[in-house]
GROMACS .gro file of C-alpha atoms in nm:
model
  292
    1MET     CA    1  -0.111   4.042  -2.064
    2SER     CA    2  -0.418   3.959  -1.769
    3SER     CA    3  -0.383   3.870  -1.418
    4SER     CA    4  -0.365   3.494  -1.471
    5LEU     CA    5   0.017   3.572  -1.565
    6PRO     CA    6   0.261   3.450  -1.363
    7ASN     CA    7   0.547   3.660  -1.240
    8THR     CA    8   0.857   3.632  -1.471
    9GLY     CA    9   0.988   3.942  -1.346
   10ARG     CA   10   1.393   3.916  -1.254
   11LYS     CA   11   1.449   3.755  -0.982
   12THR     CA   12   1.534   3.841  -0.622
   13GLU     CA   13   1.784   3.652  -0.427
   14SER     CA   14   1.492   3.492  -0.198
   15SER     CA   15   1.296   3.358  -0.509
   16ARG     CA   16   1.650   3.219  -0.635
   17GLU     CA   17   1.702   3.046  -0.280
   18GLY     CA   18   1.313   2.925  -0.321
   19GLU     CA   19   1.414   2.747  -0.671
   20LYS     CA   20   1.696   2.571  -0.528
   21GLU     CA   21   1.462   2.376  -0.315
   22LYS     CA   22   1.387   2.014  -0.396
   23LYS     CA   23   1.051   1.971  -0.544
   24PHE     CA   24   0.915   1.650  -0.319
   25LEU     CA   25   0.871   1.387  -0.556
   26GLY     CA   26   0.723   1.112  -0.344
   27MET     CA   27   0.889   0.821  -0.190
   28LEU     CA   28   1.008   0.469  -0.345
   29SER     CA   29   1.033   0.146  -0.147
   30TYR     CA   30   1.251  -0.139  -0.283
   31LYS     CA   31   1.456  -0.445  -0.189
   32ILE     CA   32   1.820  -0.592  -0.344
   33ASP     CA   33   1.950  -0.914  -0.285
   34TYR     CA   34   2.308  -1.067  -0.462
   35ASP     CA   35   2.322  -1.442  -0.531
   36PHE     CA   36   2.691  -1.491  -0.499
   37ASP     CA   37   2.636  -1.861  -0.651
   38LYS     CA   38   2.430  -1.766  -0.963
   39SER     CA   39   2.577  -1.415  -0.996
   40ASN     CA   40   2.199  -1.274  -1.014
   41LEU     CA   41   2.147  -0.941  -0.897
   42ASN     CA   42   1.747  -0.962  -0.772
   43VAL     CA   43   1.562  -0.594  -0.739
   44THR     CA   44   1.211  -0.621  -0.573
   45ILE     CA   45   1.004  -0.260  -0.684
   46LEU     CA   46   0.782  -0.300  -0.336
   47SER     CA   47   0.575   0.001  -0.360
   48ALA     CA   48   0.571   0.391  -0.379
   49GLU     CA   49   0.425   0.667  -0.193
   50ASN     CA   50   0.304   1.018  -0.190
   51LEU     CA   51   0.346   1.069  -0.561
   52PRO     CA   52   0.255   1.405  -0.722
   53ALA     CA   53  -0.053   1.399  -0.921
   54MET     CA   54   0.036   1.405  -1.299
   55ASP     CA   55  -0.352   1.376  -1.441
   56LEU     CA   56  -0.636   1.619  -1.450
   57GLY     CA   57  -0.813   1.412  -1.215
   58GLY     CA   58  -0.562   1.453  -0.954
   59THR     CA   59  -0.414   1.089  -0.944
   60SER     CA   60  -0.136   0.916  -1.177
   61ASP     CA   61  -0.086   0.575  -1.345
   62PRO     CA   62   0.292   0.502  -1.237
   63TYR     CA   63   0.523   0.237  -1.315
   64VAL     CA   64   0.887   0.174  -1.254
   65LYS     CA   65   1.117   0.114  -1.546
   66LEU     CA   66   1.468  -0.010  -1.417
   67TYR     CA   67   1.830  -0.075  -1.574
   68LEU     CA   68   2.194  -0.074  -1.486
   69LEU     CA   69   2.418   0.145  -1.560
   70PRO     CA   70   2.682   0.210  -1.730
   71ASP     CA   71   2.586  -0.037  -1.992
   72LYS     CA   72   2.227   0.029  -1.992
   73LYS     CA   73   2.111  -0.290  -2.207
   74LYS     CA   74   1.891  -0.432  -2.037
   75LYS     CA   75   1.561  -0.324  -1.924
   76PHE     CA   76   1.250  -0.403  -1.690
   77GLN     CA   77   0.943  -0.221  -1.633
   78THR     CA   78   0.686  -0.297  -1.398
   79LYS     CA   79   0.276  -0.300  -1.448
   80VAL     CA   80   0.133   0.009  -1.457
   81GLN     CA   81  -0.081   0.080  -1.145
   82ARG     CA   82  -0.380   0.283  -1.253
   83LYS     CA   83  -0.529   0.618  -1.069
   84SER     CA   84  -0.313   0.568  -0.746
   85LEU     CA   85  -0.043   0.813  -0.571
   86ASN     CA   86   0.023   0.515  -0.369
   87PRO     CA   87   0.118   0.199  -0.579
   88VAL     CA   88   0.177  -0.108  -0.449
   89PHE     CA   89   0.405  -0.321  -0.719
   90ASN     CA   90   0.588  -0.623  -0.542
   91GLU     CA   91   0.742  -0.717  -0.863
   92SER     CA   92   1.110  -0.889  -0.855
   93PHE     CA   93   1.344  -0.872  -1.134
   94GLN     CA   94   1.691  -1.014  -1.207
   95PHE     CA   95   2.009  -0.885  -1.371
   96LYS     CA   96   2.306  -1.109  -1.456
   97VAL     CA   97   2.599  -0.951  -1.327
   98PRO     CA   98   2.949  -1.121  -1.218
   99TYR     CA   99   3.064  -1.023  -0.877
  100ASN     CA  100   3.390  -0.874  -1.014
  101GLU     CA  101   3.183  -0.612  -1.232
  102ILE     CA  102   2.893  -0.578  -0.953
  103ASN     CA  103   3.092  -0.264  -0.782
  104SER     CA  104   3.107  -0.059  -1.125
  105GLN     CA  105   2.728  -0.068  -1.192
  106THR     CA  106   2.433   0.169  -1.071
  107LEU     CA  107   2.086   0.062  -1.041
  108VAL     CA  108   1.857   0.311  -1.196
  109MET     CA  109   1.487   0.308  -1.114
  110ASN     CA  110   1.280   0.573  -1.310
  111VAL     CA  111   0.912   0.631  -1.181
  112PHE     CA  112   0.701   0.740  -1.488
  113ASP     CA  113   0.358   0.825  -1.522
  114PHE     CA  114   0.160   0.625  -1.801
  115ASP     CA  115  -0.007   0.813  -2.081
  116ARG     CA  116  -0.215   0.600  -2.340
  117PHE     CA  117  -0.244   0.886  -2.587
  118GLY     CA  118   0.095   1.087  -2.541
  119LYS     CA  119   0.442   1.071  -2.430
  120HIS     CA  120   0.475   0.904  -2.068
  121ASP     CA  121   0.613   1.192  -1.789
  122GLN     CA  122   0.890   1.105  -1.579
  123ILE     CA  123   0.806   1.167  -1.222
  124GLY     CA  124   1.178   1.106  -1.109
  125GLN     CA  125   1.417   0.867  -1.006
  126VAL     CA  126   1.613   0.655  -0.734
  127SER     CA  127   1.994   0.567  -0.799
  128VAL     CA  128   2.145   0.314  -0.619
  129ILE     CA  129   2.549   0.284  -0.646
  130LEU     CA  130   2.619  -0.095  -0.595
  131GLY     CA  131   2.982  -0.053  -0.504
  132LYS     CA  132   2.880   0.135  -0.176
  133ILE     CA  133   2.640  -0.101  -0.021
  134ASP     CA  134   2.646  -0.452   0.144
  135LEU     CA  135   2.580  -0.707  -0.095
  136ALA     CA  136   2.614  -0.963   0.148
  137THR     CA  137   2.270  -0.860   0.330
  138THR     CA  138   1.970  -0.809   0.189
  139ILE     CA  139   1.866  -0.458   0.158
  140GLU     CA  140   1.530  -0.334   0.180
  141LYS     CA  141   1.506   0.067   0.177
  142THR     CA  142   1.213   0.321   0.163
  143VAL     CA  143   1.399   0.671  -0.013
  144ALA     CA  144   1.293   0.969  -0.149
  145ILE     CA  145   1.236   0.992  -0.543
  146GLU     CA  146   1.467   1.272  -0.726
  147ALA     CA  147   1.431   1.442  -1.024
  148SER     CA  148   1.634   1.268  -1.279
  149PRO     CA  149   1.958   1.450  -1.402
  150GLU     CA  150   1.861   1.444  -1.795
  151ASN     CA  151   1.533   1.582  -1.704
  152ARG     CA  152   1.693   1.904  -1.546
  153LEU     CA  153   1.681   2.088  -1.875
  154GLY     CA  154   1.520   2.412  -1.767
  155GLU     CA  155   1.183   2.546  -1.800
  156VAL     CA  156   0.968   2.758  -2.060
  157CYS     CA  157   0.702   2.994  -1.995
  158LEU     CA  158   0.396   3.023  -2.236
  159ALA     CA  159   0.074   3.193  -2.242
  160LEU     CA  160  -0.192   3.076  -2.399
  161ARG     CA  161  -0.513   3.242  -2.551
  162TYR     CA  162  -0.807   3.111  -2.719
  163VAL     CA  163  -1.069   3.344  -2.927
  164PRO     CA  164  -1.352   3.098  -3.034
  165ASN     CA  165  -1.548   3.350  -3.230
  166LYS     CA  166  -1.230   3.445  -3.430
  167ASN     CA  167  -1.062   3.082  -3.472
  168LYS     CA  168  -0.780   3.253  -3.293
  169LEU     CA  169  -0.512   3.073  -3.086
  170THR     CA  170  -0.239   3.275  -2.947
  171VAL     CA  171   0.059   3.151  -2.833
  172VAL     CA  172   0.315   3.392  -2.641
  173VAL     CA  173   0.657   3.254  -2.579
  174MET     CA  174   0.764   3.478  -2.278
  175GLU     CA  175   1.070   3.354  -2.132
  176CYS     CA  176   1.291   3.040  -2.016
  177LYS     CA  177   1.507   2.952  -1.723
  178ASN     CA  178   1.769   2.755  -1.581
  179LEU     CA  179   1.821   2.630  -1.944
  180LYS     CA  180   2.103   2.332  -1.984
  181LYS     CA  181   2.457   2.436  -2.068
  182MET     CA  182   2.541   2.336  -2.421
  183ASP     CA  183   2.835   2.482  -2.496
  184VAL     CA  184   3.231   2.507  -2.347
  185LEU     CA  185   3.128   2.822  -2.191
  186GLY     CA  186   2.864   2.669  -1.999
  187LEU     CA  187   2.607   2.883  -2.195
  188SER     CA  188   2.355   2.848  -2.448
  189ASP     CA  189   2.218   3.038  -2.766
  190PRO     CA  190   1.856   2.929  -2.739
  191TYR     CA  191   1.538   2.979  -2.962
  192VAL     CA  192   1.150   2.810  -2.936
  193LYS     CA  193   0.974   2.639  -3.205
  194ILE     CA  194   0.639   2.597  -3.169
  195TYR     CA  195   0.458   2.322  -3.390
  196LEU     CA  196   0.101   2.308  -3.435
  197MET     CA  197  -0.001   1.943  -3.436
  198ALA     CA  198  -0.261   1.698  -3.546
  199GLN     CA  199  -0.165   1.350  -3.447
  200ASN     CA  200   0.158   1.326  -3.576
  201LYS     CA  201   0.117   1.561  -3.860
  202ARG     CA  202   0.281   1.906  -3.827
  203LEU     CA  203   0.047   2.134  -3.947
  204GLU     CA  204   0.221   2.463  -3.879
  205LYS     CA  205   0.560   2.619  -3.732
  206LYS     CA  206   0.650   2.926  -3.604
  207LYS     CA  207   0.989   3.017  -3.437
  208THR     CA  208   1.122   3.281  -3.178
  209THR     CA  209   1.435   3.499  -3.238
  210ILE     CA  210   1.771   3.339  -3.111
  211LYS     CA  211   1.892   3.455  -2.761
  212MET     CA  212   2.257   3.478  -2.764
  213LYS     CA  213   2.484   3.319  -2.480
  214THR     CA  214   2.198   3.311  -2.191
  215LEU     CA  215   2.056   3.002  -1.994
  216ASN     CA  216   1.788   3.244  -1.902
  217PRO     CA  217   1.643   3.396  -2.236
  218TYR     CA  218   1.352   3.659  -2.232
  219TYR     CA  219   1.123   3.667  -2.548
  220ASN     CA  220   0.786   3.781  -2.506
  221GLU     CA  221   0.712   3.694  -2.877
  222SER     CA  222   0.340   3.610  -2.972
  223PHE     CA  223   0.230   3.377  -3.228
  224SER     CA  224  -0.095   3.315  -3.379
  225TYR     CA  225  -0.242   2.997  -3.553
  226GLU     CA  226  -0.620   2.975  -3.696
  227VAL     CA  227  -0.810   2.693  -3.529
  228SER     CA  228  -1.199   2.658  -3.497
  229PRO     CA  229  -1.342   2.533  -3.192
  230GLU     CA  230  -1.416   2.206  -3.372
  231LYS     CA  231  -1.065   2.141  -3.469
  232LEU     CA  232  -0.920   2.249  -3.149
  233GLN     CA  233  -1.054   1.939  -2.975
  234ARG     CA  234  -0.810   1.750  -3.232
  235VAL     CA  235  -0.463   1.982  -3.246
  236HIS     CA  236  -0.198   2.019  -3.000
  237LEU     CA  237   0.101   2.256  -2.926
  238HIS     CA  238   0.439   2.029  -2.957
  239VAL     CA  239   0.723   2.297  -2.806
  240ILE     CA  240   1.082   2.258  -2.873
  241VAL     CA  241   1.363   2.490  -2.716
  242SER     CA  242   1.685   2.423  -2.895
  243ASP     CA  243   2.027   2.553  -2.909
  244TYR     CA  244   2.161   2.748  -3.207
  245ASP     CA  245   2.482   2.640  -3.351
  246ARG     CA  246   2.665   2.890  -3.614
  247VAL     CA  247   2.896   2.611  -3.736
  248GLY     CA  248   2.755   2.255  -3.647
  249SER     CA  249   2.368   2.129  -3.630
  250ASN     CA  250   2.146   2.292  -3.391
  251GLU     CA  251   2.077   2.066  -3.078
  252ARG     CA  252   1.772   2.009  -2.905
  253ILE     CA  253   1.755   2.138  -2.544
  254GLY     CA  254   1.417   1.977  -2.464
  255HIS     CA  255   1.052   1.954  -2.550
  256VAL     CA  256   0.686   1.991  -2.421
  257ILE     CA  257   0.361   1.916  -2.548
  258ILE     CA  258   0.047   2.102  -2.459
  259GLY     CA  259  -0.312   1.956  -2.540
  260ASN     CA  260  -0.561   1.718  -2.499
  261ASN     CA  261  -0.299   1.427  -2.550
  262ALA     CA  262  -0.088   1.576  -2.275
  263SER     CA  263  -0.094   1.477  -1.902
  264GLY     CA  264   0.020   1.693  -1.608
  265VAL     CA  265   0.077   2.078  -1.661
  266GLY     CA  266   0.056   2.035  -2.030
  267LEU     CA  267  -0.346   1.912  -1.991
  268LYS     CA  268  -0.397   2.150  -1.739
  269HIS     CA  269  -0.259   2.441  -1.916
  270TRP     CA  270  -0.471   2.333  -2.226
  271ASN     CA  271  -0.786   2.273  -2.048
  272ASP     CA  272  -0.775   2.598  -1.840
  273MET     CA  273  -0.693   2.795  -2.192
  274ILE     CA  274  -1.050   2.611  -2.323
  275ALA     CA  275  -1.216   2.711  -1.972
  276THR     CA  276  -1.149   3.081  -2.004
  277PRO     CA  277  -1.183   3.214  -2.380
  278ARG     CA  278  -1.062   3.566  -2.460
  279ARG     CA  279  -0.827   3.531  -2.189
  280SER     CA  280  -0.424   3.492  -2.183
  281VAL     CA  281  -0.346   3.197  -1.923
  282ALA     CA  282   0.034   3.145  -1.867
  283ALA     CA  283   0.196   2.853  -1.718
  284TRP     CA  284   0.611   2.706  -1.664
  285HIS     CA  285   0.641   2.353  -1.827
  286SER     CA  286   0.949   2.180  -1.735
  287LEU     CA  287   1.144   2.068  -2.049
  288GLN     CA  288   1.113   1.676  -2.105
  289PRO     CA  289   1.401   1.490  -2.296
  290ASP     CA  290   1.336   1.301  -2.604
  291ALA     CA  291   1.236   0.911  -2.537
  292ASP     CA  292   1.503   0.664  -2.575
   0.00000   0.00000   0.00000
């Protein structure tokens, strides 16, 4: 592997401590008030600031999706604010919630980056347990956006290499770390599938071996696809990490998209590969959950 590969050696105590540090995902400002006469919970998404850049141009196209738990039935969504890391929304939404039910509800505000061509990336979320706030007053707050619990699925390290004169695209599945626990023992039996895709059509599939009883599997397994430079502009990679189940059906842990139709790390990794032909370029990708 070339010098462009990240350090994927066994972790020291200091590196483990670094992994525990929370990544800063920006701030979200909101306002909540409850109309006791009409049993309406009024939520205003005011603004966000210092959001992480999710696009190659160093910006994002953020919007906020909000709903109440546990039912999650009624969802609202703000308008998309184009090319902004400090969007102003000032949009209000109304949930019908009887007062005798309000204390059991949690307001969830998910911040997303809009992608016109691919899957929208979730930046993070803010949750408010309504039973812990004073609904007799109007509440206006600015709080840190946190990684969504369902997004803490783990990471996969992949190395990409493209050799134009040989029409050869090589993908090395190096390792995964901090995968979601999938069995009663708190472990998983993970394997990785890589689909070469053209739009929504699967062209070719590759699969790693299964690593038993681990949340941090090491693979270092290489796969090659025949892709011409012209075809390279129309394809992308869909990488899926799953948990093998000998008795029942295998369960998907999470997935990532890498290619021109991706965003964030997936887009940058693809463009870095194209910009440095014949050189292996590696990157860590956070696994994403399936869309609702």
